[in-house]
Amino acid sequence: MSFQSEIVTWYLKNKRELPWRDTTDPYIIWLSEIILQQTRVEQGKPYFLKFLAHYPNVRDFANAAEEQVLKLWQGLGYYSRGRNMLFTARYVVEHYGGVFPTSYDELVKLKGVGNYTAAAISSFSSNERKAVVDGNVYRVLSRYFGVEEPINSNAGQKMFADLATELIANQEPSVYNQAMMEFGALQCKPKSPRCDECPIQIGCYAFKHKKVGLLPIKLKKVKVRKRWFNYFVGITNDEILAKQRTPGDVWQHLYDFPLIETQGEASLSDVDFLAKTQELFGKQLELKVLESKKHILTHQIIYVQFFAIDNYIVNFNLRTEIKSVKINDFKQLPHPKIIGDFVEKHID
DNA sequence: AAATCGGGGGT
DNA sequence: ACCCCAGATTT
């Protein structure tokens, strides 16, 4: 049997039941694929079900408010995906009369849809012969065929794309694509792959040359930036101080609290830090540390401190983006995970 | 070509 | 601690 036939046979026997697998509706597939970008199936699944329940079709999605979409997205990360989805849903209603496109060439023009996602939607919805190349496929191809070109170099991307295109010839595109990804996810895993019970062990370059742990090759490790966020929780009666995050930084468009970022851990005994807080909240300000946490992102480690503030006067001229909103309204807004967790734990 | 964008899970 | 996840977009 060929490499492809072995993979497909393995797939038909071992595939998971997933809620987006038994449809050819391009809208539903689009929903699942955007959610699953850089996201594990088990993490994305509840979000997929939630979004489908709220927006059963692309017109429902297009009619949503951006803050509602971001609220549903809360906790999933890479929030521009949610905003791009809303833009694309409205675009599809406007330019395609609400009929979601199924061809690769149309799909790849949509905001938030790149090579991978266009190949996935087109092959799953209309069986178009476009090979998906995601992290799973890189790994399976790299190991089996011994491709040692880095998967994140230009040369490597083209090499893997060309190889994947060759391999999908004469295959059933929808099934073959899903088989490759499922095989990578369950069998040819990044760590501790199941080589002992692998149907294509015999032809595998990496297994033969004991390079399974070395492939695929990936360049550059991200250098992590450390940051210190000092949040100020100001509550008077039934209102709380809120701030919407602006473009050019993490969590843009989401809502958090008034913030002073420092270059190291801020302390109430630090006169410099105290001066900044008084500039923003007045001389009578009383501060108290509520909680300290470490929040880890891909490119940043953020040390977060939450301060309760009393007897404060907000210098709105200094920070015009700060608003005072009803606590119940604040809870309805989309927040970064660390803020959402804080609110749930500390704010009644 | 490199940097940026989250949060969670595996080893 | 480090790597990866059904990647895309911006710089």
mmCIF file of C-alpha atoms (C1' of nucleotides) in Angstrom:
data_model
loop_
_atom_site.group_PDB
_atom_site.id
_atom_site.type_symbol
_atom_site.label_atom_id
_atom_site.label_comp_id
_atom_site.label_asym_id
_atom_site.label_seq_id
_atom_site.Cartn_x
_atom_site.Cartn_y
_atom_site.Cartn_z
ATOM 1 C CA MET A 1 0.000 0.000 0.000
ATOM 2 C CA SER A 2 1.088 3.549 -0.667
ATOM 3 C CA PHE A 3 1.882 6.072 2.032
ATOM 4 C CA GLN A 4 -1.420 7.802 1.355
ATOM 5 C CA SER A 5 -3.492 4.626 1.472
ATOM 6 C CA GLU A 6 -1.932 3.602 4.760
ATOM 7 C CA ILE A 7 -2.743 6.980 6.288
ATOM 8 C CA VAL A 8 -6.339 6.925 5.047
ATOM 9 C CA THR A 9 -6.868 3.354 6.217
ATOM 10 C CA TRP A 10 -5.492 4.226 9.620
ATOM 11 C CA TYR A 11 -7.770 7.276 9.712
ATOM 12 C CA LEU A 12 -10.970 5.429 8.879
ATOM 13 C CA LYS A 13 -10.258 3.072 11.748
ATOM 14 C CA ASN A 14 -8.974 5.537 14.354
ATOM 15 C CA LYS A 15 -10.607 8.889 13.731
ATOM 16 C CA ARG A 16 -12.249 10.851 16.518
ATOM 17 C CA GLU A 17 -15.872 11.867 16.359
ATOM 18 C CA LEU A 18 -15.765 15.639 16.137
ATOM 19 C CA PRO A 19 -18.793 17.937 15.877
ATOM 20 C CA TRP A 20 -17.592 19.643 12.669
ATOM 21 C CA ARG A 21 -16.741 16.470 10.781
ATOM 22 C CA ASP A 22 -20.213 15.433 9.624
ATOM 23 C CA THR A 23 -21.004 18.528 7.587
ATOM 24 C CA THR A 24 -20.071 20.044 4.251
ATOM 25 C CA ASP A 25 -21.531 23.436 5.181
ATOM 26 C CA PRO A 26 -18.677 25.878 4.458
ATOM 27 C CA TYR A 27 -19.912 28.262 7.144
ATOM 28 C CA ILE A 28 -19.721 25.635 9.854
ATOM 29 C CA ILE A 29 -16.338 24.444 8.607
ATOM 30 C CA TRP A 30 -15.056 28.019 8.526
ATOM 31 C CA LEU A 31 -16.243 28.459 12.110
ATOM 32 C CA SER A 32 -14.355 25.384 13.245
ATOM 33 C CA GLU A 33 -11.193 26.128 11.283
ATOM 34 C CA ILE A 34 -10.747 29.687 12.530
ATOM 35 C CA ILE A 35 -11.327 28.573 16.105
ATOM 36 C CA LEU A 36 -8.822 25.743 15.728
ATOM 37 C CA GLN A 37 -5.985 27.898 14.413
ATOM 38 C CA GLN A 38 -3.090 27.364 16.841
ATOM 39 C CA THR A 39 -5.600 25.817 19.203
ATOM 40 C CA ARG A 40 -5.964 22.258 20.396
ATOM 41 C CA VAL A 41 -9.115 20.420 19.418
ATOM 42 C CA GLU A 42 -10.149 19.891 23.029
ATOM 43 C CA GLN A 43 -9.687 23.562 23.836
ATOM 44 C CA GLY A 44 -11.570 24.750 20.756
ATOM 45 C CA LYS A 45 -14.492 22.337 20.882
ATOM 46 C CA PRO A 46 -16.636 24.116 23.511
ATOM 47 C CA TYR A 47 -16.091 27.430 21.752
ATOM 48 C CA PHE A 48 -17.178 25.924 18.439
ATOM 49 C CA LEU A 49 -20.395 24.608 19.980
ATOM 50 C CA LYS A 50 -21.056 27.934 21.675
ATOM 51 C CA PHE A 51 -20.547 29.952 18.508
ATOM 52 C CA LEU A 52 -22.675 27.612 16.417
ATOM 53 C CA ALA A 53 -25.482 27.821 18.971
ATOM 54 C CA HIS A 54 -25.348 31.630 18.992
ATOM 55 C CA TYR A 55 -24.866 32.028 15.257
ATOM 56 C CA PRO A 56 -26.386 29.091 13.347
ATOM 57 C CA ASN A 57 -25.614 30.682 9.987
ATOM 58 C CA VAL A 58 -23.444 33.393 8.509
ATOM 59 C CA ARG A 59 -26.242 35.981 8.546
ATOM 60 C CA ASP A 60 -26.715 35.535 12.274
ATOM 61 C CA PHE A 61 -22.992 35.999 12.726
ATOM 62 C CA ALA A 62 -22.980 39.094 10.539
ATOM 63 C CA ASN A 63 -25.701 40.660 12.671
ATOM 64 C CA ALA A 64 -23.756 40.238 15.897
ATOM 65 C CA ALA A 65 -22.185 43.097 17.814
ATOM 66 C CA GLU A 66 -18.401 43.046 17.999
ATOM 67 C CA GLU A 67 -18.362 43.077 21.774
ATOM 68 C CA GLN A 68 -20.668 40.071 21.860
ATOM 69 C CA VAL A 69 -18.353 38.138 19.532
ATOM 70 C CA LEU A 70 -15.326 39.034 21.624
ATOM 71 C CA LYS A 71 -17.181 38.093 24.799
ATOM 72 C CA LEU A 72 -17.910 34.645 23.371
ATOM 73 C CA TRP A 73 -14.263 34.459 22.347
ATOM 74 C CA GLN A 74 -13.024 35.379 25.832
ATOM 75 C CA GLY A 75 -10.331 33.010 27.070
ATOM 76 C CA LEU A 76 -9.491 31.526 23.683
ATOM 77 C CA GLY A 77 -6.696 33.952 22.786
ATOM 78 C CA TYR A 78 -5.593 35.511 19.502
ATOM 79 C CA TYR A 79 -8.608 37.783 19.647
ATOM 80 C CA SER A 80 -8.111 39.251 16.178
ATOM 81 C CA ARG A 81 -9.527 35.958 14.916
ATOM 82 C CA GLY A 82 -12.893 36.869 16.389
ATOM 83 C CA ARG A 83 -12.849 40.355 14.933
ATOM 84 C CA ASN A 84 -11.774 39.032 11.545
ATOM 85 C CA MET A 85 -14.614 36.522 11.626
ATOM 86 C CA LEU A 86 -17.165 39.258 12.143
ATOM 87 C CA PHE A 87 -15.676 41.271 9.306
ATOM 88 C CA THR A 88 -15.726 38.225 7.034
ATOM 89 C CA ALA A 89 -19.276 37.232 7.980
ATOM 90 C CA ARG A 90 -20.474 40.709 7.047
ATOM 91 C CA TYR A 91 -18.387 40.597 3.872
ATOM 92 C CA VAL A 92 -19.954 37.270 2.859
ATOM 93 C CA VAL A 93 -23.460 38.627 3.432
ATOM 94 C CA GLU A 94 -22.618 41.774 1.505
ATOM 95 C CA HIS A 95 -20.678 40.353 -1.427
ATOM 96 C CA TYR A 96 -21.908 36.756 -1.680
ATOM 97 C CA GLY A 97 -25.516 37.288 -0.638
ATOM 98 C CA GLY A 98 -24.906 35.226 2.487
ATOM 99 C CA VAL A 99 -23.796 32.191 0.500
ATOM 100 C CA PHE A 100 -20.434 31.179 1.925
ATOM 101 C CA PRO A 101 -17.871 30.523 -0.845
ATOM 102 C CA THR A 102 -16.340 27.062 -1.203
ATOM 103 C CA SER A 103 -13.528 27.594 -3.693
ATOM 104 C CA TYR A 104 -9.949 28.019 -2.532
ATOM 105 C CA ASP A 105 -9.383 31.126 -4.655
ATOM 106 C CA GLU A 106 -12.386 32.920 -3.152
ATOM 107 C CA LEU A 107 -11.758 31.712 0.389
ATOM 108 C CA VAL A 108 -8.141 32.789 0.541
ATOM 109 C CA LYS A 109 -9.197 36.384 -0.093
ATOM 110 C CA LEU A 110 -11.247 36.462 3.109
ATOM 111 C CA LYS A 111 -9.815 38.191 6.166
ATOM 112 C CA GLY A 112 -8.392 35.662 8.605
ATOM 113 C CA VAL A 113 -8.289 32.908 5.979
ATOM 114 C CA GLY A 114 -4.793 31.972 4.802
ATOM 115 C CA ASN A 115 -3.375 29.071 2.804
ATOM 116 C CA TYR A 116 -4.141 26.420 5.353
ATOM 117 C CA THR A 117 -7.690 27.493 6.148
ATOM 118 C CA ALA A 118 -8.641 28.012 2.500
ATOM 119 C CA ALA A 119 -7.377 24.517 1.670
ATOM 120 C CA ALA A 120 -9.251 23.061 4.620
ATOM 121 C CA ILE A 121 -12.608 24.716 3.896
ATOM 122 C CA SER A 122 -12.481 24.098 0.150
ATOM 123 C CA SER A 123 -11.529 20.444 0.468
ATOM 124 C CA PHE A 124 -13.962 19.655 3.304
ATOM 125 C CA SER A 125 -16.935 21.523 1.832
ATOM 126 C CA SER A 126 -16.578 20.837 -1.904
ATOM 127 C CA ASN A 127 -13.811 18.250 -2.086
ATOM 128 C CA GLU A 128 -11.513 20.626 -3.944
ATOM 129 C CA ARG A 129 -8.071 19.141 -4.447
ATOM 130 C CA LYS A 130 -6.046 21.477 -2.233
ATOM 131 C CA ALA A 131 -3.644 19.972 0.275
ATOM 132 C CA VAL A 132 -3.699 21.278 3.833
ATOM 133 C CA VAL A 133 -0.321 21.941 5.411
ATOM 134 C CA ASP A 134 -0.647 22.538 9.127
ATOM 135 C CA GLY A 135 1.643 21.699 12.022
ATOM 136 C CA ASN A 136 0.568 18.057 11.908
ATOM 137 C CA VAL A 137 1.271 17.726 8.201
ATOM 138 C CA TYR A 138 4.696 19.360 8.509
ATOM 139 C CA ARG A 139 5.593 16.827 11.141
ATOM 140 C CA VAL A 140 4.331 13.744 9.327
ATOM 141 C CA LEU A 141 5.943 14.684 6.014
ATOM 142 C CA SER A 142 9.173 15.824 7.577
ATOM 143 C CA ARG A 143 9.596 12.581 9.478
ATOM 144 C CA TYR A 144 8.366 10.119 6.899
ATOM 145 C CA PHE A 145 10.136 11.609 3.890
ATOM 146 C CA GLY A 146 13.124 12.965 5.799
ATOM 147 C CA VAL A 147 12.679 16.590 4.827
ATOM 148 C CA GLU A 148 15.235 18.462 6.905
ATOM 149 C CA GLU A 149 14.467 21.918 5.584
ATOM 150 C CA PRO A 150 13.120 24.145 8.398
ATOM 151 C CA ILE A 151 9.332 24.262 8.325
ATOM 152 C CA ASN A 152 9.347 28.010 8.975
ATOM 153 C CA SER A 153 11.796 29.029 6.254
ATOM 154 C CA ASN A 154 10.592 30.195 2.872
ATOM 155 C CA ALA A 155 12.325 27.337 1.101
ATOM 156 C CA GLY A 156 10.872 24.865 3.575
ATOM 157 C CA GLN A 157 7.311 26.119 3.243
ATOM 158 C CA LYS A 158 7.448 25.776 -0.525
ATOM 159 C CA MET A 159 9.069 22.359 -0.306
ATOM 160 C CA PHE A 160 6.384 21.009 2.035
ATOM 161 C CA ALA A 161 3.585 22.628 0.055
ATOM 162 C CA ASP A 162 4.869 21.067 -3.171
ATOM 163 C CA LEU A 163 5.265 17.661 -1.560
ATOM 164 C CA ALA A 164 1.771 17.836 -0.060
ATOM 165 C CA THR A 165 0.324 18.800 -3.453
ATOM 166 C CA GLU A 166 1.994 15.815 -5.110
ATOM 167 C CA LEU A 167 0.709 13.443 -2.477
ATOM 168 C CA ILE A 168 -2.939 14.499 -2.676
ATOM 169 C CA ALA A 169 -3.143 13.604 -6.375
ATOM 170 C CA ASN A 170 -5.490 10.639 -6.877
ATOM 171 C CA GLN A 171 -6.679 10.881 -3.277
ATOM 172 C CA GLU A 172 -10.111 11.780 -2.003
ATOM 173 C CA PRO A 173 -9.182 15.336 -0.942
ATOM 174 C CA SER A 174 -11.510 15.728 2.036
ATOM 175 C CA VAL A 175 -10.729 12.395 3.615
ATOM 176 C CA TYR A 176 -7.019 12.485 2.821
ATOM 177 C CA ASN A 177 -6.543 15.944 4.318
ATOM 178 C CA GLN A 178 -8.334 15.032 7.515
ATOM 179 C CA ALA A 179 -6.444 11.760 7.667
ATOM 180 C CA MET A 180 -3.070 13.505 7.505
ATOM 181 C CA MET A 181 -3.954 15.876 10.319
ATOM 182 C CA GLU A 182 -5.534 13.214 12.512
ATOM 183 C CA PHE A 183 -2.536 10.957 11.999
ATOM 184 C CA GLY A 184 -0.228 13.765 13.059
ATOM 185 C CA ALA A 185 -2.367 14.622 16.069
ATOM 186 C CA LEU A 186 -2.894 11.114 17.450
ATOM 187 C CA GLN A 187 -0.127 8.906 16.076
ATOM 188 C CA CYS A 188 2.846 10.933 14.831
ATOM 189 C CA LYS A 189 2.749 13.254 17.845
ATOM 190 C CA PRO A 190 5.418 15.883 18.606
ATOM 191 C CA LYS A 191 6.507 14.190 21.828
ATOM 192 C CA SER A 192 6.457 10.441 22.385
ATOM 193 C CA PRO A 193 5.011 9.482 19.011
ATOM 194 C CA ARG A 194 3.564 5.979 18.806
ATOM 195 C CA CYS A 195 6.211 4.527 16.507
ATOM 196 C CA ASP A 196 5.839 1.035 17.979
ATOM 197 C CA GLU A 197 2.330 0.749 16.616
ATOM 198 C CA CYS A 198 2.776 2.789 13.467
ATOM 199 C CA PRO A 199 1.432 1.432 10.165
ATOM 200 C CA ILE A 200 4.090 3.241 8.132
ATOM 201 C CA GLN A 201 7.041 2.632 10.417
ATOM 202 C CA ILE A 202 8.732 0.557 7.740
ATOM 203 C CA GLY A 203 8.972 3.378 5.219
ATOM 204 C CA CYS A 204 9.661 6.165 7.707
ATOM 205 C CA TYR A 205 12.953 8.011 7.203
ATOM 206 C CA ALA A 206 13.027 9.400 10.732
ATOM 207 C CA PHE A 207 12.386 6.024 12.351
ATOM 208 C CA LYS A 208 15.023 4.333 10.238
ATOM 209 C CA HIS A 209 17.650 6.989 11.004
ATOM 210 C CA LYS A 210 16.596 7.536 14.633
ATOM 211 C CA LYS A 211 15.704 11.140 13.946
ATOM 212 C CA VAL A 212 12.090 11.065 15.107
ATOM 213 C CA GLY A 213 12.928 13.384 17.987
ATOM 214 C CA LEU A 214 14.862 15.735 15.703
ATOM 215 C CA LEU A 215 12.241 16.278 13.012
ATOM 216 C CA PRO A 216 10.673 18.511 11.942
ATOM 217 C CA ILE A 217 13.318 21.215 12.108
ATOM 218 C CA LYS A 218 12.152 24.634 13.187
ATOM 219 C CA LEU A 219 14.203 27.820 13.289
ATOM 220 C CA LYS A 220 14.308 30.560 15.918
ATOM 221 C CA LYS A 221 12.939 30.365 19.364
ATOM 222 C CA VAL A 222 10.980 33.352 20.517
ATOM 223 C CA LYS A 223 12.611 35.563 23.103
ATOM 224 C CA VAL A 224 10.227 36.339 25.903
ATOM 225 C CA ARG A 225 9.747 39.865 27.154
ATOM 226 C CA LYS A 226 9.038 40.451 30.836
ATOM 227 C CA ARG A 227 6.483 43.096 31.780
ATOM 228 C CA TRP A 228 4.928 44.365 34.973
ATOM 229 C CA PHE A 229 1.272 45.435 34.901
ATOM 230 C CA ASN A 230 -0.165 47.256 37.903
ATOM 231 C CA TYR A 231 -3.933 47.320 37.744
ATOM 232 C CA PHE A 232 -6.099 49.614 39.839
ATOM 233 C CA VAL A 233 -9.469 48.376 40.929
ATOM 234 C CA GLY A 234 -11.611 51.395 41.680
ATOM 235 C CA ILE A 235 -15.143 50.750 42.882
ATOM 236 C CA THR A 236 -17.654 53.319 44.079
ATOM 237 C CA ASN A 237 -21.202 52.221 44.765
ATOM 238 C CA ASP A 238 -22.178 50.097 41.762
ATOM 239 C CA GLU A 239 -19.565 51.375 39.331
ATOM 240 C CA ILE A 240 -16.023 50.348 38.476
ATOM 241 C CA LEU A 241 -13.193 52.018 36.571
ATOM 242 C CA ALA A 242 -12.681 50.422 33.159
ATOM 243 C CA LYS A 243 -10.370 50.947 30.231
ATOM 244 C CA GLN A 244 -10.455 49.587 26.685
ATOM 245 C CA ARG A 245 -7.128 48.360 25.373
ATOM 246 C CA THR A 246 -5.816 50.147 22.333
ATOM 247 C CA PRO A 247 -4.141 48.792 19.177
ATOM 248 C CA GLY A 248 -0.430 48.097 19.167
ATOM 249 C CA ASP A 249 -0.326 45.805 22.176
ATOM 250 C CA VAL A 250 -1.784 42.577 23.475
ATOM 251 C CA TRP A 251 -5.523 42.182 24.020
ATOM 252 C CA GLN A 252 -6.512 45.043 21.758
ATOM 253 C CA HIS A 253 -10.180 46.078 21.984
ATOM 254 C CA LEU A 254 -10.676 44.097 25.181
ATOM 255 C CA TYR A 255 -11.468 45.801 28.461
ATOM 256 C CA ASP A 256 -9.310 45.868 31.568
ATOM 257 C CA PHE A 257 -8.666 48.290 34.433
ATOM 258 C CA PRO A 258 -6.643 51.488 34.713
ATOM 259 C CA LEU A 259 -3.033 50.389 34.387
ATOM 260 C CA ILE A 260 0.437 51.608 35.160
ATOM 261 C CA GLU A 261 3.161 49.538 33.560
ATOM 262 C CA THR A 262 6.522 49.569 35.331
ATOM 263 C CA GLN A 263 9.975 48.308 34.368
ATOM 264 C CA GLY A 264 10.190 46.027 37.375
ATOM 265 C CA GLU A 265 8.074 44.913 40.284
ATOM 266 C CA ALA A 266 6.256 47.915 41.679
ATOM 267 C CA SER A 267 6.133 48.395 45.425
ATOM 268 C CA LEU A 268 4.066 50.673 47.616
ATOM 269 C CA SER A 269 7.309 51.748 49.263
ATOM 270 C CA ASP A 270 8.659 52.928 45.899
ATOM 271 C CA VAL A 271 8.256 56.725 45.906
ATOM 272 C CA ASP A 272 8.475 56.855 42.140
ATOM 273 C CA PHE A 273 5.608 54.420 41.699
ATOM 274 C CA LEU A 274 3.600 56.134 44.394
ATOM 275 C CA ALA A 275 4.036 59.475 42.644
ATOM 276 C CA LYS A 276 2.670 58.038 39.409
ATOM 277 C CA THR A 277 -0.376 56.616 41.131
ATOM 278 C CA GLN A 278 -1.051 59.938 42.858
ATOM 279 C CA GLU A 279 -0.723 61.790 39.584
ATOM 280 C CA LEU A 280 -3.455 59.587 38.193
ATOM 281 C CA PHE A 281 -5.682 59.174 41.234
ATOM 282 C CA GLY A 282 -4.991 62.139 43.539
ATOM 283 C CA LYS A 283 -2.993 62.785 46.711
ATOM 284 C CA GLN A 284 -5.555 61.271 49.078
ATOM 285 C CA LEU A 285 -5.249 57.917 47.369
ATOM 286 C CA GLU A 286 -5.153 54.815 49.535
ATOM 287 C CA LEU A 287 -3.691 51.673 47.995
ATOM 288 C CA LYS A 288 -3.764 48.042 48.995
ATOM 289 C CA VAL A 289 -2.444 44.984 47.164
ATOM 290 C CA LEU A 290 -5.274 42.566 46.398
ATOM 291 C CA GLU A 291 -3.530 39.881 44.387
ATOM 292 C CA SER A 292 -0.354 39.140 42.434
ATOM 293 C CA LYS A 293 -0.169 36.736 39.509
ATOM 294 C CA LYS A 294 2.121 35.661 36.715
ATOM 295 C CA HIS A 295 0.466 35.543 33.307
ATOM 296 C CA ILE A 296 2.332 33.731 30.547
ATOM 297 C CA LEU A 297 1.889 34.486 26.863
ATOM 298 C CA THR A 298 3.915 33.279 23.903
ATOM 299 C CA HIS A 299 6.129 36.371 23.694
ATOM 300 C CA GLN A 300 5.681 37.866 27.124
ATOM 301 C CA ILE A 301 5.606 37.021 30.788
ATOM 302 C CA ILE A 302 3.401 39.536 32.513
ATOM 303 C CA TYR A 303 3.674 39.991 36.268
ATOM 304 C CA VAL A 304 0.317 41.363 37.304
ATOM 305 C CA GLN A 305 -0.549 43.132 40.528
ATOM 306 C CA PHE A 306 -4.060 44.216 41.397
ATOM 307 C CA PHE A 307 -4.396 47.195 43.752
ATOM 308 C CA ALA A 308 -7.590 48.203 45.480
ATOM 309 C CA ILE A 309 -7.884 51.981 45.514
ATOM 310 C CA ASP A 310 -9.862 54.162 47.914
ATOM 311 C CA ASN A 311 -10.384 57.907 48.228
ATOM 312 C CA TYR A 312 -9.350 58.338 44.633
ATOM 313 C CA ILE A 313 -10.078 61.058 42.113
ATOM 314 C CA VAL A 314 -9.442 60.041 38.534
ATOM 315 C CA ASN A 315 -7.475 62.547 36.507
ATOM 316 C CA PHE A 316 -9.555 61.981 33.393
ATOM 317 C CA ASN A 317 -7.557 64.578 31.514
ATOM 318 C CA LEU A 318 -4.481 62.450 31.959
ATOM 319 C CA ARG A 319 -6.168 59.188 31.011
ATOM 320 C CA THR A 320 -9.158 59.984 28.858
ATOM 321 C CA GLU A 321 -9.627 56.315 27.988
ATOM 322 C CA ILE A 322 -10.692 55.527 31.542
ATOM 323 C CA LYS A 323 -14.439 55.274 32.075
ATOM 324 C CA SER A 324 -16.590 54.557 35.085
ATOM 325 C CA VAL A 325 -19.189 51.915 34.230
ATOM 326 C CA LYS A 326 -21.801 49.902 36.065
ATOM 327 C CA ILE A 327 -20.282 46.746 37.488
ATOM 328 C CA ASN A 328 -22.942 44.607 35.855
ATOM 329 C CA ASP A 329 -22.203 46.223 32.496
ATOM 330 C CA PHE A 330 -18.479 45.726 33.004
ATOM 331 C CA LYS A 331 -19.011 42.021 33.502
ATOM 332 C CA GLN A 332 -20.704 41.808 30.105
ATOM 333 C CA LEU A 333 -17.672 43.272 28.346
ATOM 334 C CA PRO A 334 -14.935 41.121 26.799
ATOM 335 C CA HIS A 335 -11.861 40.846 29.027
ATOM 336 C CA PRO A 336 -8.414 39.280 28.875
ATOM 337 C CA LYS A 337 -8.371 35.983 30.747
ATOM 338 C CA ILE A 338 -6.491 37.420 33.710
ATOM 339 C CA ILE A 339 -9.083 40.179 34.138
ATOM 340 C CA GLY A 340 -12.039 37.861 33.671
ATOM 341 C CA ASP A 341 -10.646 35.519 36.319
ATOM 342 C CA PHE A 342 -10.082 38.393 38.705
ATOM 343 C CA VAL A 343 -13.604 39.709 38.283
ATOM 344 C CA GLU A 344 -15.096 36.296 38.826
ATOM 345 C CA LYS A 345 -13.099 35.793 41.995
ATOM 346 C CA HIS A 346 -13.280 39.242 43.598
ATOM 347 C CA ILE A 347 -16.198 41.261 42.253
ATOM 348 C CA ASP A 348 -19.737 40.422 43.337
ATOM 349 C "C1'" DA B 1 12.403 37.339 6.940
ATOM 350 C "C1'" DA B 2 11.082 38.440 11.506
ATOM 351 C "C1'" DA B 3 7.891 39.890 14.917
ATOM 352 C "C1'" DT B 4 3.433 39.715 16.894
ATOM 353 C "C1'" DC B 5 -0.794 37.874 18.447
ATOM 354 C "C1'" DG B 6 -3.190 33.980 23.909
ATOM 355 C "C1'" DG B 7 -3.989 30.468 26.426
ATOM 356 C "C1'" DG B 8 -3.519 25.655 27.590
ATOM 357 C "C1'" DG B 9 -1.388 21.113 27.719
ATOM 358 C "C1'" DG B 10 2.472 17.680 27.348
ATOM 359 C "C1'" DT B 11 7.017 16.229 28.628
ATOM 360 C "C1'" DA C 1 11.860 25.144 31.248
ATOM 361 C "C1'" DC C 2 10.722 24.285 26.608
ATOM 362 C "C1'" DC C 3 7.791 22.934 22.852
ATOM 363 C "C1'" DC C 4 3.536 22.689 20.294
ATOM 364 C "C1'" DC C 5 -1.291 23.450 18.981
ATOM 365 C "C1'" DA C 6 -6.372 21.936 12.485
ATOM 366 C "C1'" DG C 7 -1.901 29.889 11.403
ATOM 367 C "C1'" DA C 8 -2.557 34.703 9.825
ATOM 368 C "C1'" DT C 9 -1.173 39.298 9.580
ATOM 369 C "C1'" DT C 10 1.846 43.110 10.100
ATOM 370 C "C1'" DT C 11 6.321 45.160 10.027
#
